[in-house]
Short mmCIF file of N, CA and C in Angstrom, two decimals:
data_model
loop_
_atom_site.label_atom_id
_atom_site.label_comp_id
_atom_site.label_asym_id
_atom_site.label_seq_id
_atom_site.Cartn_x
_atom_site.Cartn_y
_atom_site.Cartn_z
N UNK A 1 -9.20 5.30 -15.85
CA UNK A 1 -8.48 4.26 -15.15
C UNK A 1 -6.99 4.59 -15.13
N UNK A 2 -6.37 4.37 -14.00
CA UNK A 2 -4.93 4.55 -13.88
C UNK A 2 -4.29 3.18 -13.75
N UNK A 3 -3.17 3.00 -14.43
CA UNK A 3 -2.43 1.75 -14.34
C UNK A 3 -1.46 1.84 -13.16
N UNK A 4 -1.45 0.79 -12.34
CA UNK A 4 -0.58 0.75 -11.17
C UNK A 4 0.36 -0.44 -11.28
N UNK A 5 1.59 -0.24 -10.90
CA UNK A 5 2.57 -1.33 -10.93
C UNK A 5 3.37 -1.34 -9.64
N UNK A 6 3.24 -2.43 -8.89
CA UNK A 6 4.00 -2.59 -7.66
C UNK A 6 5.37 -3.22 -7.95
N UNK A 7 6.32 -2.91 -7.13
CA UNK A 7 7.64 -3.52 -7.20
C UNK A 7 8.28 -3.47 -5.82
N UNK A 8 9.36 -4.23 -5.66
CA UNK A 8 10.12 -4.18 -4.42
C UNK A 8 9.94 -5.37 -3.51
N UNK A 9 9.06 -6.28 -3.87
CA UNK A 9 8.87 -7.47 -3.05
C UNK A 9 10.04 -8.43 -3.18
N UNK A 10 10.02 -9.47 -2.35
CA UNK A 10 11.08 -10.45 -2.41
C UNK A 10 11.09 -11.34 -1.20
N UNK A 11 12.16 -12.12 -1.10
CA UNK A 11 12.36 -13.03 0.03
C UNK A 11 13.38 -12.41 0.98
N UNK A 12 12.98 -12.22 2.23
CA UNK A 12 13.85 -11.62 3.23
C UNK A 12 13.80 -12.45 4.51
N UNK A 13 14.71 -12.13 5.43
CA UNK A 13 14.73 -12.78 6.73
C UNK A 13 13.94 -11.95 7.74
N UNK A 14 13.44 -12.61 8.76
CA UNK A 14 12.75 -11.90 9.83
C UNK A 14 13.66 -10.81 10.40
N UNK A 15 13.09 -9.63 10.61
CA UNK A 15 13.85 -8.50 11.10
C UNK A 15 14.36 -7.57 10.01
N UNK A 16 14.34 -8.02 8.76
CA UNK A 16 14.78 -7.20 7.64
C UNK A 16 13.74 -6.15 7.28
N UNK A 17 14.13 -5.29 6.36
CA UNK A 17 13.25 -4.23 5.86
C UNK A 17 13.10 -4.36 4.34
N UNK A 18 11.98 -3.86 3.85
CA UNK A 18 11.72 -3.76 2.42
C UNK A 18 10.99 -2.46 2.15
N UNK A 19 11.20 -1.92 0.97
CA UNK A 19 10.40 -0.77 0.52
C UNK A 19 9.71 -1.15 -0.77
N UNK A 20 8.40 -1.15 -0.71
CA UNK A 20 7.59 -1.41 -1.89
C UNK A 20 7.28 -0.10 -2.59
N UNK A 21 7.18 -0.18 -3.91
CA UNK A 21 6.82 0.99 -4.71
C UNK A 21 5.56 0.71 -5.50
N UNK A 22 4.79 1.74 -5.70
CA UNK A 22 3.58 1.67 -6.52
C UNK A 22 3.67 2.83 -7.51
N UNK A 23 3.98 2.50 -8.75
CA UNK A 23 4.13 3.52 -9.78
C UNK A 23 2.86 3.61 -10.60
N UNK A 24 2.44 4.84 -10.87
CA UNK A 24 1.18 5.08 -11.59
C UNK A 24 1.44 5.66 -12.96
N UNK A 25 0.49 5.40 -13.86
CA UNK A 25 0.62 5.87 -15.24
C UNK A 25 0.01 7.26 -15.44
N UNK A 26 -0.73 7.73 -14.43
CA UNK A 26 -1.48 8.98 -14.57
C UNK A 26 -0.71 10.12 -13.93
N UNK A 27 -0.48 11.18 -14.71
CA UNK A 27 0.28 12.32 -14.19
C UNK A 27 -0.50 13.10 -13.14
N UNK A 28 -1.80 12.83 -13.03
CA UNK A 28 -2.61 13.48 -11.99
C UNK A 28 -2.71 12.60 -10.75
N UNK A 29 -1.78 11.65 -10.61
CA UNK A 29 -1.82 10.69 -9.50
C UNK A 29 -1.80 11.37 -8.15
N UNK A 30 -1.27 12.59 -8.10
CA UNK A 30 -1.19 13.29 -6.83
C UNK A 30 -2.56 13.55 -6.23
N UNK A 31 -3.61 13.49 -7.05
CA UNK A 31 -4.97 13.74 -6.57
C UNK A 31 -5.66 12.45 -6.11
N UNK A 32 -4.98 11.32 -6.26
CA UNK A 32 -5.59 10.04 -5.91
C UNK A 32 -5.37 9.71 -4.44
N UNK A 33 -6.35 9.07 -3.86
CA UNK A 33 -6.21 8.42 -2.57
C UNK A 33 -5.64 7.03 -2.86
N UNK A 34 -4.53 6.69 -2.20
CA UNK A 34 -3.83 5.44 -2.51
C UNK A 34 -3.69 4.59 -1.25
N UNK A 35 -4.01 3.33 -1.39
CA UNK A 35 -3.90 2.42 -0.25
C UNK A 35 -3.03 1.22 -0.57
N UNK A 36 -2.46 0.65 0.47
CA UNK A 36 -1.75 -0.62 0.38
C UNK A 36 -2.56 -1.68 1.12
N UNK A 37 -2.70 -2.81 0.48
CA UNK A 37 -3.40 -3.96 1.06
C UNK A 37 -2.50 -5.18 0.90
N UNK A 38 -2.80 -6.22 1.63
CA UNK A 38 -2.08 -7.47 1.45
C UNK A 38 -3.05 -8.64 1.61
N UNK A 39 -2.67 -9.75 0.99
CA UNK A 39 -3.49 -10.94 1.09
C UNK A 39 -2.60 -12.17 1.19
N UNK A 40 -2.75 -12.88 2.29
CA UNK A 40 -2.02 -14.12 2.50
C UNK A 40 -2.90 -15.29 2.05
N UNK A 41 -2.31 -16.42 1.71
CA UNK A 41 -3.10 -17.57 1.26
C UNK A 41 -4.15 -17.97 2.29
N UNK A 42 -5.39 -18.12 1.83
CA UNK A 42 -6.47 -18.54 2.70
C UNK A 42 -7.03 -17.45 3.59
N UNK A 43 -6.57 -16.22 3.38
CA UNK A 43 -7.04 -15.13 4.23
C UNK A 43 -7.65 -14.03 3.38
N UNK A 44 -8.44 -13.18 4.01
CA UNK A 44 -9.05 -12.06 3.31
C UNK A 44 -8.03 -10.96 3.07
N UNK A 45 -8.33 -10.12 2.08
CA UNK A 45 -7.47 -8.98 1.81
C UNK A 45 -7.51 -8.04 3.01
N UNK A 46 -6.36 -7.55 3.42
CA UNK A 46 -6.21 -6.78 4.64
C UNK A 46 -5.67 -5.40 4.35
N UNK A 47 -6.27 -4.39 4.93
CA UNK A 47 -5.79 -3.02 4.78
C UNK A 47 -4.51 -2.82 5.60
N UNK A 48 -3.55 -2.10 5.01
CA UNK A 48 -2.31 -1.80 5.71
C UNK A 48 -2.18 -0.30 5.98
N UNK A 49 -2.23 0.48 4.93
CA UNK A 49 -2.02 1.92 5.07
C UNK A 49 -2.57 2.64 3.85
N UNK A 50 -2.80 3.93 4.01
CA UNK A 50 -3.30 4.74 2.91
C UNK A 50 -2.79 6.17 3.06
N UNK A 51 -2.81 6.89 1.94
CA UNK A 51 -2.44 8.30 1.97
C UNK A 51 -3.34 9.04 0.99
N UNK A 52 -3.66 10.28 1.33
CA UNK A 52 -4.52 11.05 0.44
C UNK A 52 -3.72 12.16 -0.23
N UNK A 53 -4.41 13.05 -0.95
CA UNK A 53 -3.72 14.06 -1.75
C UNK A 53 -3.01 15.10 -0.88
N UNK A 54 -3.38 15.15 0.40
CA UNK A 54 -2.70 16.07 1.32
C UNK A 54 -1.49 15.43 1.99
N UNK A 55 -1.20 14.18 1.61
CA UNK A 55 -0.13 13.37 2.20
C UNK A 55 -0.47 12.89 3.62
N UNK A 56 -1.72 13.08 4.04
CA UNK A 56 -2.12 12.53 5.33
C UNK A 56 -2.02 11.01 5.26
N UNK A 57 -1.60 10.42 6.38
CA UNK A 57 -1.38 8.98 6.42
C UNK A 57 -2.40 8.30 7.32
N UNK A 58 -2.80 7.11 6.91
CA UNK A 58 -3.74 6.30 7.68
C UNK A 58 -3.12 4.90 7.80
N UNK A 59 -3.24 4.31 8.98
CA UNK A 59 -2.66 3.00 9.22
C UNK A 59 -3.63 2.08 9.94
N UNK A 60 -3.48 0.78 9.68
CA UNK A 60 -4.20 -0.20 10.47
C UNK A 60 -3.50 -0.34 11.82
N UNK A 61 -4.18 -0.93 12.77
CA UNK A 61 -3.59 -1.13 14.09
C UNK A 61 -2.36 -2.03 13.99
N UNK A 62 -2.39 -2.98 13.06
CA UNK A 62 -1.28 -3.94 12.95
C UNK A 62 -0.05 -3.33 12.29
N UNK A 63 -0.23 -2.35 11.45
CA UNK A 63 0.90 -1.83 10.69
C UNK A 63 1.53 -0.58 11.31
N UNK A 64 0.77 0.10 12.13
CA UNK A 64 1.29 1.34 12.72
C UNK A 64 2.54 1.04 13.54
N UNK A 65 3.59 1.82 13.29
CA UNK A 65 4.84 1.66 14.03
C UNK A 65 5.91 0.92 13.26
N UNK A 66 5.53 -0.03 12.41
CA UNK A 66 6.52 -0.77 11.61
C UNK A 66 6.49 -0.37 10.14
N UNK A 67 5.32 0.05 9.66
CA UNK A 67 5.16 0.38 8.25
C UNK A 67 4.96 1.89 8.10
N UNK A 68 5.49 2.45 7.02
CA UNK A 68 5.32 3.87 6.74
C UNK A 68 4.96 4.05 5.27
N UNK A 69 3.89 4.77 5.03
CA UNK A 69 3.48 5.08 3.66
C UNK A 69 3.91 6.50 3.33
N UNK A 70 4.35 6.69 2.10
CA UNK A 70 4.74 8.02 1.66
C UNK A 70 4.50 8.11 0.16
N UNK A 71 4.57 9.32 -0.37
CA UNK A 71 4.35 9.48 -1.79
C UNK A 71 5.28 10.54 -2.35
N UNK A 72 5.66 10.32 -3.60
CA UNK A 72 6.48 11.28 -4.35
C UNK A 72 5.66 11.64 -5.58
N UNK A 73 4.97 12.77 -5.50
CA UNK A 73 4.07 13.13 -6.60
C UNK A 73 4.83 13.43 -7.89
N UNK A 74 6.05 13.91 -7.78
CA UNK A 74 6.84 14.18 -8.99
C UNK A 74 7.15 12.90 -9.76
N UNK A 75 7.23 11.77 -9.03
CA UNK A 75 7.50 10.48 -9.63
C UNK A 75 6.23 9.64 -9.82
N UNK A 76 5.07 10.21 -9.45
CA UNK A 76 3.80 9.46 -9.53
C UNK A 76 3.93 8.11 -8.83
N UNK A 77 4.51 8.12 -7.66
CA UNK A 77 4.81 6.87 -6.96
C UNK A 77 4.45 6.99 -5.48
N UNK A 78 3.91 5.90 -4.96
CA UNK A 78 3.64 5.78 -3.53
C UNK A 78 4.47 4.62 -3.00
N UNK A 79 5.03 4.80 -1.82
CA UNK A 79 5.92 3.81 -1.23
C UNK A 79 5.33 3.23 0.04
N UNK A 80 5.76 2.03 0.36
CA UNK A 80 5.45 1.42 1.65
C UNK A 80 6.75 0.90 2.22
N UNK A 81 7.26 1.59 3.22
CA UNK A 81 8.47 1.15 3.92
C UNK A 81 8.06 0.19 5.02
N UNK A 82 8.64 -1.00 5.00
CA UNK A 82 8.29 -2.03 5.98
C UNK A 82 9.54 -2.42 6.75
N UNK A 83 9.49 -2.23 8.06
CA UNK A 83 10.64 -2.52 8.91
C UNK A 83 10.33 -3.67 9.86
N UNK A 84 11.39 -4.30 10.34
CA UNK A 84 11.26 -5.39 11.31
C UNK A 84 10.22 -6.41 10.84
N UNK A 85 10.41 -6.90 9.63
CA UNK A 85 9.44 -7.81 9.05
C UNK A 85 9.38 -9.12 9.81
N UNK A 86 8.19 -9.69 9.85
CA UNK A 86 7.92 -10.93 10.56
C UNK A 86 7.36 -11.96 9.59
N UNK A 87 7.50 -13.24 9.90
CA UNK A 87 6.95 -14.26 8.99
C UNK A 87 5.46 -14.07 8.70
N UNK A 88 4.71 -13.55 9.66
CA UNK A 88 3.28 -13.33 9.44
C UNK A 88 3.00 -12.17 8.48
N UNK A 89 4.03 -11.44 8.08
CA UNK A 89 3.87 -10.41 7.05
C UNK A 89 3.92 -10.99 5.64
N UNK A 90 4.20 -12.28 5.52
CA UNK A 90 4.24 -12.93 4.22
C UNK A 90 2.88 -12.85 3.54
N UNK A 91 2.85 -12.30 2.34
CA UNK A 91 1.60 -12.10 1.61
C UNK A 91 1.92 -11.49 0.25
N UNK A 92 0.90 -11.40 -0.58
CA UNK A 92 0.98 -10.59 -1.79
C UNK A 92 0.50 -9.19 -1.41
N UNK A 93 1.29 -8.21 -1.74
CA UNK A 93 0.99 -6.82 -1.39
C UNK A 93 0.49 -6.09 -2.64
N UNK A 94 -0.62 -5.38 -2.48
CA UNK A 94 -1.25 -4.66 -3.58
C UNK A 94 -1.36 -3.18 -3.24
N UNK A 95 -1.19 -2.34 -4.25
CA UNK A 95 -1.59 -0.96 -4.08
C UNK A 95 -2.89 -0.73 -4.86
N UNK A 96 -3.66 0.20 -4.37
CA UNK A 96 -4.96 0.51 -4.95
C UNK A 96 -5.15 2.02 -4.91
N UNK A 97 -5.91 2.54 -5.87
CA UNK A 97 -6.07 3.99 -5.96
C UNK A 97 -7.50 4.36 -6.28
N UNK A 98 -7.86 5.54 -5.81
CA UNK A 98 -9.18 6.09 -6.07
C UNK A 98 -9.02 7.58 -6.26
N UNK A 99 -9.57 8.09 -7.35
CA UNK A 99 -9.53 9.53 -7.55
C UNK A 99 -10.63 10.14 -6.68
N UNK A 100 -10.22 10.90 -5.70
CA UNK A 100 -11.17 11.44 -4.75
C UNK A 100 -10.98 10.80 -3.39
N UNK A 101 -11.97 10.87 -2.56
CA UNK A 101 -11.88 10.36 -1.20
C UNK A 101 -12.83 9.19 -1.00
N UNK A 102 -12.34 8.09 -0.46
CA UNK A 102 -13.22 6.95 -0.18
C UNK A 102 -14.06 7.22 1.06
N UNK A 103 -15.20 6.57 1.13
CA UNK A 103 -16.02 6.68 2.33
C UNK A 103 -15.33 6.00 3.50
N UNK A 104 -14.72 4.85 3.22
CA UNK A 104 -14.00 4.09 4.24
C UNK A 104 -12.68 3.66 3.61
N UNK A 105 -11.59 4.31 3.99
CA UNK A 105 -10.31 4.05 3.33
C UNK A 105 -9.77 2.66 3.61
N UNK A 106 -10.34 1.95 4.60
CA UNK A 106 -9.89 0.59 4.89
C UNK A 106 -10.65 -0.45 4.07
N UNK A 107 -11.66 -0.03 3.37
CA UNK A 107 -12.51 -0.96 2.62
C UNK A 107 -11.97 -1.09 1.20
N UNK A 108 -11.51 -2.27 0.84
CA UNK A 108 -10.92 -2.48 -0.48
C UNK A 108 -11.94 -2.25 -1.60
N UNK A 109 -13.22 -2.41 -1.31
CA UNK A 109 -14.25 -2.19 -2.34
C UNK A 109 -14.36 -0.73 -2.75
N UNK A 110 -13.80 0.17 -1.96
CA UNK A 110 -13.87 1.60 -2.27
C UNK A 110 -12.91 1.98 -3.40
N UNK A 111 -11.91 1.15 -3.65
CA UNK A 111 -10.87 1.48 -4.62
C UNK A 111 -11.18 0.83 -5.96
N UNK A 112 -10.99 1.58 -7.03
CA UNK A 112 -11.35 1.04 -8.34
C UNK A 112 -10.16 0.82 -9.27
N UNK A 113 -8.97 1.03 -8.77
CA UNK A 113 -7.77 0.76 -9.56
C UNK A 113 -6.81 -0.06 -8.70
N UNK A 114 -6.34 -1.17 -9.27
CA UNK A 114 -5.47 -2.08 -8.52
C UNK A 114 -4.26 -2.48 -9.36
N UNK A 115 -3.14 -2.67 -8.68
CA UNK A 115 -1.98 -3.24 -9.32
C UNK A 115 -2.07 -4.75 -9.32
N UNK A 116 -1.05 -5.39 -9.90
CA UNK A 116 -1.04 -6.85 -10.03
C UNK A 116 -0.51 -7.53 -8.78
N UNK A 117 0.10 -6.77 -7.89
CA UNK A 117 0.60 -7.32 -6.64
C UNK A 117 2.07 -7.69 -6.71
N UNK A 118 2.71 -7.68 -5.54
CA UNK A 118 4.10 -8.11 -5.44
C UNK A 118 4.24 -9.01 -4.21
N UNK A 119 4.93 -10.12 -4.36
CA UNK A 119 5.04 -11.11 -3.30
C UNK A 119 6.12 -10.70 -2.30
N UNK A 120 5.76 -10.76 -1.04
CA UNK A 120 6.71 -10.57 0.05
C UNK A 120 6.72 -11.85 0.88
N UNK A 121 7.89 -12.43 1.03
CA UNK A 121 8.04 -13.65 1.81
C UNK A 121 9.08 -13.40 2.88
N UNK A 122 8.70 -13.63 4.13
CA UNK A 122 9.60 -13.40 5.26
C UNK A 122 9.91 -14.75 5.89
N UNK A 123 11.17 -15.13 5.84
CA UNK A 123 11.60 -16.40 6.42
C UNK A 123 11.98 -16.21 7.88
N UNK A 124 11.68 -17.22 8.67
CA UNK A 124 11.99 -17.13 10.11
C UNK A 124 13.42 -17.55 10.38
#
């Protein structure tokens, strides 16, 4: 099991940007497939983006163009850059990791390591 810790959330205005970080405890984190998900009150957990050990990026239709996932293997950290934030982006954001490749990278059940989440609130 790898320990994950998200940070970087907060209260921002519509149109602002935030960069979330997901720091891992495992020095072999570079071999993990890592995804970002979010969950708003009363809604299901939603896939945002993922990256694999080759740094290939995967995005949902809703996040492509505004969100960018990246990783710094030397820092055992994966980032989610979020631009032009909207009130509907308000949610708890989670990072998740899987050593190896998931069958469906958008399926949260494929990931077996999760952080505690960080709250992002976008005011209109």
